[in-house]
Short mmCIF file of C-alpha atoms and ligand atoms in Angstrom, two decimals:
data_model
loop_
_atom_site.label_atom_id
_atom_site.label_comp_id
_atom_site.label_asym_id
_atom_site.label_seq_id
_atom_site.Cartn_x
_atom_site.Cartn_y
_atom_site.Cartn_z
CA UNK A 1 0.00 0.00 0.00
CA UNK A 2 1.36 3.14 -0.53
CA UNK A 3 2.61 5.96 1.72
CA UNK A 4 -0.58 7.95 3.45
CA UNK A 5 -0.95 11.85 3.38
CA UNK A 6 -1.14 11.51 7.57
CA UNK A 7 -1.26 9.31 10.08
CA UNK A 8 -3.41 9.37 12.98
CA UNK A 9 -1.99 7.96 16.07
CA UNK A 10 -5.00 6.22 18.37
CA UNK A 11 -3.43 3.05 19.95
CA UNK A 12 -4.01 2.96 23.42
CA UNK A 13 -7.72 4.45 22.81
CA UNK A 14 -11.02 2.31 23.54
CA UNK A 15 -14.26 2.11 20.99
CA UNK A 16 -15.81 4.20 20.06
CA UNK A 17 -12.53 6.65 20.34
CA UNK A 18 -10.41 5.92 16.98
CA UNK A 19 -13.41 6.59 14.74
CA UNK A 20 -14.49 9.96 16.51
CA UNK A 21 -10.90 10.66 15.74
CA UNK A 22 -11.27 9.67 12.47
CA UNK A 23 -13.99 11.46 12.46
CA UNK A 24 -12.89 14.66 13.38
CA UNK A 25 -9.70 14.89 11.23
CA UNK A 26 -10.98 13.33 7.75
CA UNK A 27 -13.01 16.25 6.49
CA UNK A 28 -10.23 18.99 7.43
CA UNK A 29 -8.34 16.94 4.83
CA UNK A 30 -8.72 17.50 1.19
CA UNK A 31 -10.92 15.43 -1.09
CA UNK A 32 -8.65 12.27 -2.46
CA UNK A 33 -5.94 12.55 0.92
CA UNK A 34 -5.40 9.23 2.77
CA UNK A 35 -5.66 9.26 6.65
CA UNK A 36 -3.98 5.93 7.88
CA UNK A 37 -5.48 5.10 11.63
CA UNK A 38 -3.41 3.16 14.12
CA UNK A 39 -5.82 1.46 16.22
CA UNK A 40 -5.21 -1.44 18.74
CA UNK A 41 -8.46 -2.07 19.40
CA UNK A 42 -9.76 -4.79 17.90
CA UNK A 43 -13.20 -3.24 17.33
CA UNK A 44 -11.60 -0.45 15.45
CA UNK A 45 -11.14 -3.33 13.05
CA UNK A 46 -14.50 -3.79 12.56
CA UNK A 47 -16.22 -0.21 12.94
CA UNK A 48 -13.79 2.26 10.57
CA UNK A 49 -15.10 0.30 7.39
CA UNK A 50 -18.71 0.54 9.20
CA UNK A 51 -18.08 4.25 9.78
CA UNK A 52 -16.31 4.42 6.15
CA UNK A 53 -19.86 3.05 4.43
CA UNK A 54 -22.21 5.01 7.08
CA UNK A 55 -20.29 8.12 5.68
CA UNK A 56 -20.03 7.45 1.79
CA UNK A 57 -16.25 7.24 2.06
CA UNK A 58 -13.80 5.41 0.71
CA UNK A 59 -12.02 2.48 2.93
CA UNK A 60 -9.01 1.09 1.31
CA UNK A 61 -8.21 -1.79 3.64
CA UNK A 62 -6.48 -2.70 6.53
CA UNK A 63 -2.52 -2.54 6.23
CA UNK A 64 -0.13 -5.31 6.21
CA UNK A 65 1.19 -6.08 10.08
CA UNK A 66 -2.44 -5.34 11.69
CA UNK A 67 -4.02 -2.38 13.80
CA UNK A 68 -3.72 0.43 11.04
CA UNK A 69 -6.14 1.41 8.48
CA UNK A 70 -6.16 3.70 5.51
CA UNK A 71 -9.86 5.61 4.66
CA UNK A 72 -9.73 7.77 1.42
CA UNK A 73 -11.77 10.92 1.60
CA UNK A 74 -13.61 10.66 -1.75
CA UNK A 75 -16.07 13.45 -0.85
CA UNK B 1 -39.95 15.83 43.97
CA UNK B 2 -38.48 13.19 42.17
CA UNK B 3 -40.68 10.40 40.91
CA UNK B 4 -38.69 7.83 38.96
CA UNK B 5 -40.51 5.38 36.24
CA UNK B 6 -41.37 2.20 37.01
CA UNK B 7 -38.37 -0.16 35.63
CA UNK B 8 -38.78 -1.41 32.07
CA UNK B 9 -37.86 -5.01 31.75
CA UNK B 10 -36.79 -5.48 28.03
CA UNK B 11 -33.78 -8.24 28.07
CA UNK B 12 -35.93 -11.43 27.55
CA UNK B 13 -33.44 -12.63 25.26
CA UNK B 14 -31.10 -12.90 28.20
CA UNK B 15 -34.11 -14.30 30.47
CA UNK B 16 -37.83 -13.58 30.56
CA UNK B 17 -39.41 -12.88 33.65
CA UNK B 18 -40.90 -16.19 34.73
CA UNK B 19 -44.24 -16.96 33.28
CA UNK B 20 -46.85 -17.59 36.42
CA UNK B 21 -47.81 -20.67 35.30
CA UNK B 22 -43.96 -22.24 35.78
CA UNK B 23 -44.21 -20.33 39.34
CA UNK B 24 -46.99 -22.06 40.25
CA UNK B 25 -46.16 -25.51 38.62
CA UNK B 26 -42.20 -24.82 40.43
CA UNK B 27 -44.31 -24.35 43.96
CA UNK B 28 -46.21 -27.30 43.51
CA UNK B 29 -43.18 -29.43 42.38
CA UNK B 30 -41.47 -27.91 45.33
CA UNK B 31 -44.10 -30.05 47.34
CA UNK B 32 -43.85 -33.52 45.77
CA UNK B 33 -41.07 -33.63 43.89
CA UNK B 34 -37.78 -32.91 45.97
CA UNK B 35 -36.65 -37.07 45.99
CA UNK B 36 -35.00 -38.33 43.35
CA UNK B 37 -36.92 -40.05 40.71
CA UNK B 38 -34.40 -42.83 40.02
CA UNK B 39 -35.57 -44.31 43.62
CA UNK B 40 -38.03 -47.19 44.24
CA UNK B 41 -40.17 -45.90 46.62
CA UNK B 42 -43.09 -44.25 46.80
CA UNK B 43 -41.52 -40.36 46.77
CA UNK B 44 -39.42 -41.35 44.37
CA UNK B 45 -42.20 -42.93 42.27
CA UNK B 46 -44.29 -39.55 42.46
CA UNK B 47 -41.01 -37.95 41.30
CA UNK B 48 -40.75 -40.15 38.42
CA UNK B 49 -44.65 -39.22 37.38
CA UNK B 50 -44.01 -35.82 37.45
CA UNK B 51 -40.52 -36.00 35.84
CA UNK B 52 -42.25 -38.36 33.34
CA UNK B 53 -45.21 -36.28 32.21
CA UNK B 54 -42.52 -32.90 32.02
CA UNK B 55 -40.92 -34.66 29.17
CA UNK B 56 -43.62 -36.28 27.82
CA UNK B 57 -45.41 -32.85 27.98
CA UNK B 58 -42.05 -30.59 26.47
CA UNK B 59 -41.54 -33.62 23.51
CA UNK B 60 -45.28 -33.17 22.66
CA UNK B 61 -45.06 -29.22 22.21
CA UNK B 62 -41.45 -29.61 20.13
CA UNK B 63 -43.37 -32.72 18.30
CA UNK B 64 -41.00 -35.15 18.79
CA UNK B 65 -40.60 -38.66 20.76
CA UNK B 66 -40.27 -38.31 24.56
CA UNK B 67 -37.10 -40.49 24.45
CA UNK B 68 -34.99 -38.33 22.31
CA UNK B 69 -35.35 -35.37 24.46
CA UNK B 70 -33.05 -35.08 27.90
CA UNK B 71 -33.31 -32.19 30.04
CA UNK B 72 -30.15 -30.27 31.15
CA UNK B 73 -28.31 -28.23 33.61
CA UNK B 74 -28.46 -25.03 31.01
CA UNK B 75 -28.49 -24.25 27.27
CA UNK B 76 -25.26 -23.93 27.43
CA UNK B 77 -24.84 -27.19 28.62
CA UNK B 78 -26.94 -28.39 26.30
CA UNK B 79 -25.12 -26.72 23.41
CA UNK B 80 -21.62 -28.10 24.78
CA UNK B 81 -23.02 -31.93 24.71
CA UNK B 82 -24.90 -31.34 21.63
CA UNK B 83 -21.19 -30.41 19.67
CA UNK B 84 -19.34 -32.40 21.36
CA UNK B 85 -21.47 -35.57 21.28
CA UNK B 86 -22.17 -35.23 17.61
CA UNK B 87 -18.43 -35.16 16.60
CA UNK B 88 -17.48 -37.86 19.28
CA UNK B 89 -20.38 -40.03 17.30
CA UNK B 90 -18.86 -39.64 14.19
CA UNK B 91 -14.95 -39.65 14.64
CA UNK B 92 -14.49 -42.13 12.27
CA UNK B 93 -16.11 -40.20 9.62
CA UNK B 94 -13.70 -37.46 10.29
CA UNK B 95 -12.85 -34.28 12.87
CA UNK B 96 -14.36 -31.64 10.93
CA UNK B 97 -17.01 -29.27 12.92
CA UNK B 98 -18.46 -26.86 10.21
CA UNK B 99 -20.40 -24.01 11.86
CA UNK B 100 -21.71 -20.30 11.04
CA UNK B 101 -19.99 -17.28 12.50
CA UNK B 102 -22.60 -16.18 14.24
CA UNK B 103 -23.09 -19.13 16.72
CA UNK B 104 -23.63 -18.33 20.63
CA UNK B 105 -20.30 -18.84 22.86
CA UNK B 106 -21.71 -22.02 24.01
CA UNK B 107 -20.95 -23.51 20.54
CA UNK B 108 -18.07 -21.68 19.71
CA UNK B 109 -16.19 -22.98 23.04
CA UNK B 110 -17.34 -26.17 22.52
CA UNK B 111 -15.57 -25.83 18.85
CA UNK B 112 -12.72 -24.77 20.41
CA UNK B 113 -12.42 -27.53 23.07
CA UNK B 114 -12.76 -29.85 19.91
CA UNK B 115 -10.13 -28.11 17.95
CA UNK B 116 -7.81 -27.87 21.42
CA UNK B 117 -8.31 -31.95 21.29
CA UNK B 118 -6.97 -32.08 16.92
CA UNK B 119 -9.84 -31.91 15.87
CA UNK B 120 -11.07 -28.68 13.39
CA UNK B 121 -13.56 -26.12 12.50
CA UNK B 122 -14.56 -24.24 9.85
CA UNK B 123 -16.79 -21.02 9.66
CA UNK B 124 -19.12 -20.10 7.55
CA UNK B 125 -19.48 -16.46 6.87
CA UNK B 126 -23.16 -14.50 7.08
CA UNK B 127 -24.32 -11.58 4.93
CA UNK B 128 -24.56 -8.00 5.95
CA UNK B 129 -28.13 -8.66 7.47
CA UNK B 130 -26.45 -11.51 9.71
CA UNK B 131 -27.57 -14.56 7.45
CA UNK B 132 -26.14 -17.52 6.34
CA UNK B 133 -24.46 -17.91 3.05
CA UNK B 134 -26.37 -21.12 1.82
CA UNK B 135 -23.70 -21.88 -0.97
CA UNK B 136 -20.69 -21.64 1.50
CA UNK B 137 -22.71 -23.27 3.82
CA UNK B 138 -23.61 -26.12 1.85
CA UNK B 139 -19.83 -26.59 -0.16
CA UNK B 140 -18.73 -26.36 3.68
CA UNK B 141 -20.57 -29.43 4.82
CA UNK B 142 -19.84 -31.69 1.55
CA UNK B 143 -16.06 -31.84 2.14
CA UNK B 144 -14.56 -34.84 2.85
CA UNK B 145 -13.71 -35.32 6.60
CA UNK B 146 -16.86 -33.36 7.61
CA UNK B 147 -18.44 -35.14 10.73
CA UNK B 148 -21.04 -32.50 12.51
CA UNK B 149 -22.46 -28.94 11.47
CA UNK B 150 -23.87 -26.86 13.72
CA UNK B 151 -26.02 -23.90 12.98
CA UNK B 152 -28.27 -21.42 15.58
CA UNK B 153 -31.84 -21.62 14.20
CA UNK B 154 -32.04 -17.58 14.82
CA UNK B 155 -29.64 -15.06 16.19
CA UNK B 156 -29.80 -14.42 19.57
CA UNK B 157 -27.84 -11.03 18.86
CA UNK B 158 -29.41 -9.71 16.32
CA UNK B 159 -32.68 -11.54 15.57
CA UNK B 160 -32.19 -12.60 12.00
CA UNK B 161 -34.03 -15.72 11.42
CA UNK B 162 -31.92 -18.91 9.64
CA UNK B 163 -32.43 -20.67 6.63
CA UNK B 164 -32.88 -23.84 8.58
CA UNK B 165 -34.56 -26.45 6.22
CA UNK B 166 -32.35 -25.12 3.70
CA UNK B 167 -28.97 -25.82 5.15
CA UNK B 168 -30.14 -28.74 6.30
CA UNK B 169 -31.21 -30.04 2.75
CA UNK B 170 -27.46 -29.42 1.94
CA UNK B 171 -26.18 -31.51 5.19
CA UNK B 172 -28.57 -34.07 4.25
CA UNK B 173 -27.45 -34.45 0.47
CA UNK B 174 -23.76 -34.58 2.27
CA UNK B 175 -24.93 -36.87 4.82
CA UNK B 176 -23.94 -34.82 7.91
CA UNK B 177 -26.12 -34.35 10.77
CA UNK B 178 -27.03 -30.87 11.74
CA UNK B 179 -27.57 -29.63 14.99
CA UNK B 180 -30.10 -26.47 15.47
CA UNK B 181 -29.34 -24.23 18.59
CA UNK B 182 -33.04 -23.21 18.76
CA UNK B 183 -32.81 -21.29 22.33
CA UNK B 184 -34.61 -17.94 20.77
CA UNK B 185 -37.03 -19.79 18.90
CA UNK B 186 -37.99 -22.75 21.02
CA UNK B 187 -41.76 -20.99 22.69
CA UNK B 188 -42.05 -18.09 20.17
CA UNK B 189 -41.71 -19.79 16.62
CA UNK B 190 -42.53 -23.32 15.20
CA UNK B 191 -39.27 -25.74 15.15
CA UNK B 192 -37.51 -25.65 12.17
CA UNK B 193 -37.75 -28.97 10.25
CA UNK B 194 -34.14 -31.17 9.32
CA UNK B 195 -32.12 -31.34 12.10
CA UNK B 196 -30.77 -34.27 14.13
CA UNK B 197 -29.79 -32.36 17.31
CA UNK B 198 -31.35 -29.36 18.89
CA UNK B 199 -31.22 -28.09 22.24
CA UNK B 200 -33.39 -24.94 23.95
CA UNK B 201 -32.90 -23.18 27.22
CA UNK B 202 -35.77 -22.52 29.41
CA UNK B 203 -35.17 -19.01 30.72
CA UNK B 204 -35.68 -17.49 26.85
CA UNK B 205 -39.43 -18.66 26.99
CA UNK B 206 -39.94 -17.55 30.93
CA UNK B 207 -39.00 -21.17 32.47
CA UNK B 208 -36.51 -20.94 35.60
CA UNK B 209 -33.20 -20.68 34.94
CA UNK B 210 -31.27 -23.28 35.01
CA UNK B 211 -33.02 -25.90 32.67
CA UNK B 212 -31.82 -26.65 29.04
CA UNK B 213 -33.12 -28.93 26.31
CA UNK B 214 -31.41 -31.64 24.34
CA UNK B 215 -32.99 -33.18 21.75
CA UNK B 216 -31.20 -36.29 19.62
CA UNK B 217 -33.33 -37.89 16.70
CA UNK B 218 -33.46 -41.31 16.88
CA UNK B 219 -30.68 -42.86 14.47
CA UNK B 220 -28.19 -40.17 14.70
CA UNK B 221 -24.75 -41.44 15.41
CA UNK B 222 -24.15 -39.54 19.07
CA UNK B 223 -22.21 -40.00 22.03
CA UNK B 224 -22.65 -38.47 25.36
CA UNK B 225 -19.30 -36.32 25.92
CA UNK B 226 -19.82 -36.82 29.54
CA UNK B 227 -18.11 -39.20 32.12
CA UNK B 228 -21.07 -42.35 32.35
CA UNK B 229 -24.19 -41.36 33.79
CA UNK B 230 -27.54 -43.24 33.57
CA UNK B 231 -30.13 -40.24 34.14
CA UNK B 232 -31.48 -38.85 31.09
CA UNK B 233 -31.01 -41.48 28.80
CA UNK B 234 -27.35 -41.16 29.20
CA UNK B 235 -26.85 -38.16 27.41
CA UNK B 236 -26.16 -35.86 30.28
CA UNK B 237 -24.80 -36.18 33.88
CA UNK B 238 -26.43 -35.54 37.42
CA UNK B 239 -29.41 -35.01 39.46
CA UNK B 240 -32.15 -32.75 37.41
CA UNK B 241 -33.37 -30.30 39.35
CA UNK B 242 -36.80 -31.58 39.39
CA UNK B 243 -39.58 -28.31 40.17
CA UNK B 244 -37.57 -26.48 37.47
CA UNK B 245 -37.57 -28.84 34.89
CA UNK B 246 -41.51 -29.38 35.66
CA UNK B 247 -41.89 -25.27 35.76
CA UNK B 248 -40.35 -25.63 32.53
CA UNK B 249 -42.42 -27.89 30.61
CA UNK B 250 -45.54 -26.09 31.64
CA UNK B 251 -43.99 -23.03 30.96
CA UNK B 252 -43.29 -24.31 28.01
CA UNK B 253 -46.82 -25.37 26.83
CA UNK B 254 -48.03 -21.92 27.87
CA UNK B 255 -45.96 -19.72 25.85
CA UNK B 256 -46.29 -22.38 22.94
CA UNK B 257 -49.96 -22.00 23.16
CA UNK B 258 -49.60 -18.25 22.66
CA UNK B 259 -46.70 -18.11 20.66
CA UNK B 260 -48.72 -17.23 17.34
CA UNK B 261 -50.46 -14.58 19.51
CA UNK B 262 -47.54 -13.21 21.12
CA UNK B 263 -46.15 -12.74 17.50
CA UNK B 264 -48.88 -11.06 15.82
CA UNK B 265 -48.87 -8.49 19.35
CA UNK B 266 -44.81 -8.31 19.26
CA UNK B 267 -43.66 -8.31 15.71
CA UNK B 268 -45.14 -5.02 15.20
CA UNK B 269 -43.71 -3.44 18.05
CA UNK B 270 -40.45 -4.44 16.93
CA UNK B 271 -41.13 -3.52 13.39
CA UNK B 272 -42.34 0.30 15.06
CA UNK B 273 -38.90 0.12 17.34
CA UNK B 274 -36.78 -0.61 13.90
CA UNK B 275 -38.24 2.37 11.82
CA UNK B 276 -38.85 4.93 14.33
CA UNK B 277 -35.04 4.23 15.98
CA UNK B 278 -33.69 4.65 12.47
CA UNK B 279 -36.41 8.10 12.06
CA UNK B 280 -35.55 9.63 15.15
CA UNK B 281 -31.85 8.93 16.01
CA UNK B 282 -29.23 10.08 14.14
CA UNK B 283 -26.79 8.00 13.08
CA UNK B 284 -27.94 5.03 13.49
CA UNK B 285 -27.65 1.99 12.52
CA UNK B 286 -30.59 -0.77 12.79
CA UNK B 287 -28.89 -4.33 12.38
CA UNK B 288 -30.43 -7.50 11.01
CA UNK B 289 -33.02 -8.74 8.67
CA UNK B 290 -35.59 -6.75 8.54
CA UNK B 291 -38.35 -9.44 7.28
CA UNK B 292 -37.11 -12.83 8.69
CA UNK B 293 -36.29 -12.25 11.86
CA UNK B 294 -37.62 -12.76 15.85
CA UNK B 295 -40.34 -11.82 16.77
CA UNK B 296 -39.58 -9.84 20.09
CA UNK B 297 -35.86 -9.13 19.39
CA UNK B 298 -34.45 -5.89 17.94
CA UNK B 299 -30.68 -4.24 17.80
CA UNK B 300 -29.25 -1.17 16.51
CA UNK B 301 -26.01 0.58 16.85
CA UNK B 302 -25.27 4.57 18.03
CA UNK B 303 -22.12 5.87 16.38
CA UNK B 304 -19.75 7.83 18.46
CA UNK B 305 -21.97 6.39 21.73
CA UNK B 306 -19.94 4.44 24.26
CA UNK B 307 -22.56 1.16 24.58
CA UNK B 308 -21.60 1.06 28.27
CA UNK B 309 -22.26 4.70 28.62
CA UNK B 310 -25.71 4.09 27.02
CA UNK B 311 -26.30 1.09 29.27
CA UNK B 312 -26.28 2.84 32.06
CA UNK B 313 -27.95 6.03 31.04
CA UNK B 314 -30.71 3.65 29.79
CA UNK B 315 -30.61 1.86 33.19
CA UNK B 316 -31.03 5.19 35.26
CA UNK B 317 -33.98 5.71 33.19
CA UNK B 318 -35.51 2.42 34.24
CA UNK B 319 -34.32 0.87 30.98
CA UNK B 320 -32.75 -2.57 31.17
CA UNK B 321 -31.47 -3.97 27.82
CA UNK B 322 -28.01 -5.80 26.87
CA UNK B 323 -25.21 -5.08 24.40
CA UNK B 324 -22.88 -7.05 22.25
CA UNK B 325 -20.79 -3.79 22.19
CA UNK B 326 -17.10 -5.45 23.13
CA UNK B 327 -16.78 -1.64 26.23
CA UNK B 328 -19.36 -3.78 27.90
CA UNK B 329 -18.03 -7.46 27.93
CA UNK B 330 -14.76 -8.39 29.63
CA UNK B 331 -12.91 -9.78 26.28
CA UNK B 332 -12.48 -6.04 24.91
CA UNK B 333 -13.63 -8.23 21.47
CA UNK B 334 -16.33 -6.84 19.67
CA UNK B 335 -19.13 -9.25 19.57
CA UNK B 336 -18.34 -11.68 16.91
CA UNK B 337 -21.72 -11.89 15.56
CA UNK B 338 -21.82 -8.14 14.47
CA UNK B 339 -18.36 -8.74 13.51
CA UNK B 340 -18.78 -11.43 11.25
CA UNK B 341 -21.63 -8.99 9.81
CA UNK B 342 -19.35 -6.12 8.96
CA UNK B 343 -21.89 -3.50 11.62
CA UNK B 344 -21.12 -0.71 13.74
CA UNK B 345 -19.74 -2.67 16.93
CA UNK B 346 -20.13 -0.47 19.07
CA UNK B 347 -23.17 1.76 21.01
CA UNK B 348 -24.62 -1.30 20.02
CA UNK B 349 -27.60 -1.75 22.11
CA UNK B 350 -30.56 -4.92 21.93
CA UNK B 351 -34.10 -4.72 23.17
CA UNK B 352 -35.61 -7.81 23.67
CA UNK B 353 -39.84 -7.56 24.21
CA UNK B 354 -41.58 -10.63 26.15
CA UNK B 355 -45.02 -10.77 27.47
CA UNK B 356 -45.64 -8.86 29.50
CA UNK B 357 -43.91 -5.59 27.40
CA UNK B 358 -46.79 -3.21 26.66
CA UNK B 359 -47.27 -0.70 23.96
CA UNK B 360 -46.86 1.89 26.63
CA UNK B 361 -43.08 0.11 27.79
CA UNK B 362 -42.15 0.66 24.20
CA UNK B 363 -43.46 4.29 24.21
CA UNK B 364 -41.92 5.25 26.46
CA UNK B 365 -38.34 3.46 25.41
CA UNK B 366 -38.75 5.18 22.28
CA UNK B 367 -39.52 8.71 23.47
CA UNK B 368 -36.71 8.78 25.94
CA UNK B 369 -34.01 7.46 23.91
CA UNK B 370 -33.47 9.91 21.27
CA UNK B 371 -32.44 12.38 24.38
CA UNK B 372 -30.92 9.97 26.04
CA UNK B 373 -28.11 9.33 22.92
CA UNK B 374 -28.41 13.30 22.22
CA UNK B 375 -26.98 13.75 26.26
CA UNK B 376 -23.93 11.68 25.19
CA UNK B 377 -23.37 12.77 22.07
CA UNK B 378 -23.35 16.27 24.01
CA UNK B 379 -21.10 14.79 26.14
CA UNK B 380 -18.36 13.41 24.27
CA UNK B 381 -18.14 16.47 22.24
CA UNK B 382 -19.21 14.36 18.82
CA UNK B 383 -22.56 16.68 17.56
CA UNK B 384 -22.29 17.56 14.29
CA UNK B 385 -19.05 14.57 13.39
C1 PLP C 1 -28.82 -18.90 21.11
C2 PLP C 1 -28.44 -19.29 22.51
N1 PLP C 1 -27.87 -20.47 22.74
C3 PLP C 1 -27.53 -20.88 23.98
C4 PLP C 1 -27.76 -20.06 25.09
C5 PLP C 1 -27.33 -20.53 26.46
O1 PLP C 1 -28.42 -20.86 27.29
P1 PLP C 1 -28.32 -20.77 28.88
O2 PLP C 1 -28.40 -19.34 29.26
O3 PLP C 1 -29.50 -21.57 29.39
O4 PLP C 1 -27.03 -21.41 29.32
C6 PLP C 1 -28.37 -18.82 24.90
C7 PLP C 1 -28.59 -17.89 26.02
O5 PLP C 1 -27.73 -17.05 26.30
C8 PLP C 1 -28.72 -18.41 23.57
O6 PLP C 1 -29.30 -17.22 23.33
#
């Protein structure tokens, strides 16, 4: 996968924490950046793709070695 | 002054509250049936009657034979002997437990006991709406080495209703038994038709806690995983506790006698609980099949929402519901069954309805939790995300 525009650091944070995070920074990105989330909870795993289709945008997997995601802002 | 509402029960999934007629039947049993039936005198013998005519009454209701059905210490219990004893019946066919992902713990440990022991499993995804995918179900089962499948007749999580008879005409074309966990549907819905093993759990249809149901079709190859016991046709160990298991078998007949009533009263109150949580609470997510599912058994998920944090705010409000939301359970997993669906995991919150819920109950749940979410939105500083 290749290099994302920032990283967001959330390991050590509960559910529902990471995606608030996620939340908050996406939008303040430009259209097309990629936010990679480092999550450690294993519900993060499950609820950034849920938030990702809830909120029409794009989630482009989890990366290689576990507990980070990368979510494309697509609008 | 303060005047807090009166507590609204709605958790039957977990337990119902007990259904008067197994209180009284319990009270009675209480009386006459404390010895142990396996005795040869005359307390014993009027155990033995009433332990007799509890089976004969439960097999009658479920439609089977009263010697294929053994009462047990839980559904759990149940659901560990029902595994277990399947694949122990047919280790020479092979070690292979094929299951669905959305089983209840019971199963799943048992599967991993099995596995733990060389044996294996394999898992067979669900849809978005929590169902089972038939054609990975069914190429699942006809593998060589396959000895058992097990599948939950309907989601105790989210409510979705399974394609029983179906995956069962693809483990009978295979020729592998199926067991049914039927614990949500067993006093609410008619049981499914094809399996070999089922078990039920008394507390889902307002028996006492404590009673389970195993039920093994005559001919199927299955061994009791237990150390040797005679009671119960050898299928599962110890002393029944006797005024439950009666409580539970007239119980039982009660709610099955009303089942088709309860439905037609219940289903739409779930149906108004589905649309009108989805109307009037943003965000939201409302999990499950919306057409084939339980009766009295609805889930959704609050995004941004802590689901402990909503547990308890519900609670102070007089609210008592559960949560597959992994804040709220010790394992810190999110529950596998919403998991294996690809839903929000957590602020995920499940109302389960029961007989004596009342229009009003539901009123009321629904007026107060759209504020209730609002608060902790307001809380965590998440309006407007
Ligand atoms: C589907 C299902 N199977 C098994 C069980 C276990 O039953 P019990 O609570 O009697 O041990 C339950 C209850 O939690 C259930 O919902």
């Amino acid at each position: 996968m290749s290099e994302p525009d920032e990283v967001l650091d959330c390991r050590g944070q509960r559910c529902p924490l990471p995606v608030i995070a996620l939340a908050r920074r996406l939008p303040q990105l430009p259209v097309g950046a990629v936010l990679r989330v480092l999550a450690d909870d294993p519900a993060a795993a499950v609820d950034i793709p849920a938030w990702c289709r809830m909120r029409a945008q794009e989630f482009l997997g989890a990366v290689a070695g576990g507990s980070s995601y990368d979510v494309r802002r697509s609008r | 002054m303060f005047v807090s509402a009166s507590p609204v029960y709605l958790d039957a999934a977990t337990a119902a509250p007990l259904h008067p007629v197994a209180r009284q039947a319990m009270l009675a049993a209480l009386e006459d049936g404390w010895a142990d039936p396996g005795r040869l005198y005359t307390q014993a013998r009027r155990a033995r009657q009433l332990l007799d005519a509890a089976r004969e009454a439960t097999a009658a209701t479920l439609g089977v034979r009263a010697d294929e059905l053994s009462f047990t210490p839980s559904g759990t219990t149940a659901a560990h002997a029902a595994v277990l004893g399947g694949l122990i019946g047919r280790r020479r066919v092979g070690a292979i437990l094929v299951h669905s992902a959305i089983e209840h713990s019971a199963v799943l440990h048992a599967a991993e006991r099995h596995v733990a022991g060389g044996g294996s499993a394999v898992s067979v995804p669900v849809d978005r709406a929590g169902r089972l995918d038939l054609d990975a179900w069914s190429a699942a089962v006809r593998a060589p080495g396959v000895a058992f499948a097990a599948l939950i007749g309907a989601s105790h999580e989210v409510g979705t209703v399974q394609p029983v008879p179906a995956a069962a005409a693809g483990c009978a074309d295979a020729g592998v038994p199926l067991y049914v966990d039927a614990a949500q549907l067993i006093g609410r819905a008619p049981v499914p038709a094809g399996w070999s093993v089922l078990s039920a759990s008394a507390h889902k249809w307002g028996g006492p806690p404590g009673v389970g149901l195993l039920v093994v079709r005559k001919g199927t190859r299955w061994e009791s995983p237990f150390p040797a016991d005679e009671r119960e046709s050898g299928r599962t160990p110890g002393v029944l506790n006797l005024p439950a298991v009666v409580a539970a078998a007239a119980s039982l007949r009660a709610a099955a006698a009303d089942a088709a009533a309860e439905t037609t009263r219940l289903a739409p109150l779930v149906d108004r609980i589905r649309h009108r949580v989805a109307a009037e609470v943003p965000d939201v997510e409302v999990v499950g099949d919306p057409v084939d599912r339980l009766p009295h058994l609805v889930t959704f998920s609050c995004l941004y929402v802590d689901g402990e944090a909503l547990l308890h705010a519900l609670d102070r409000r007089g609210f008592a519901v559960s949560s597959g939301s992994s804040c709220t359970s010790s394992t810190l997993r999110p529950s596998h069954v919403l998991e294996a669906m690809g839903v929000l995991s957590h602020g995920n919150v499940r109302v389960s309805l029961h007989r004596e819920t009342t229009e009003a109950d539901v009123e009321r749940f629904l007026a107060e939790l759209p504020g209730i979410v609002a608060d902790l939105r307001a809380e965590a500083g998440v309006v407007g995300l």
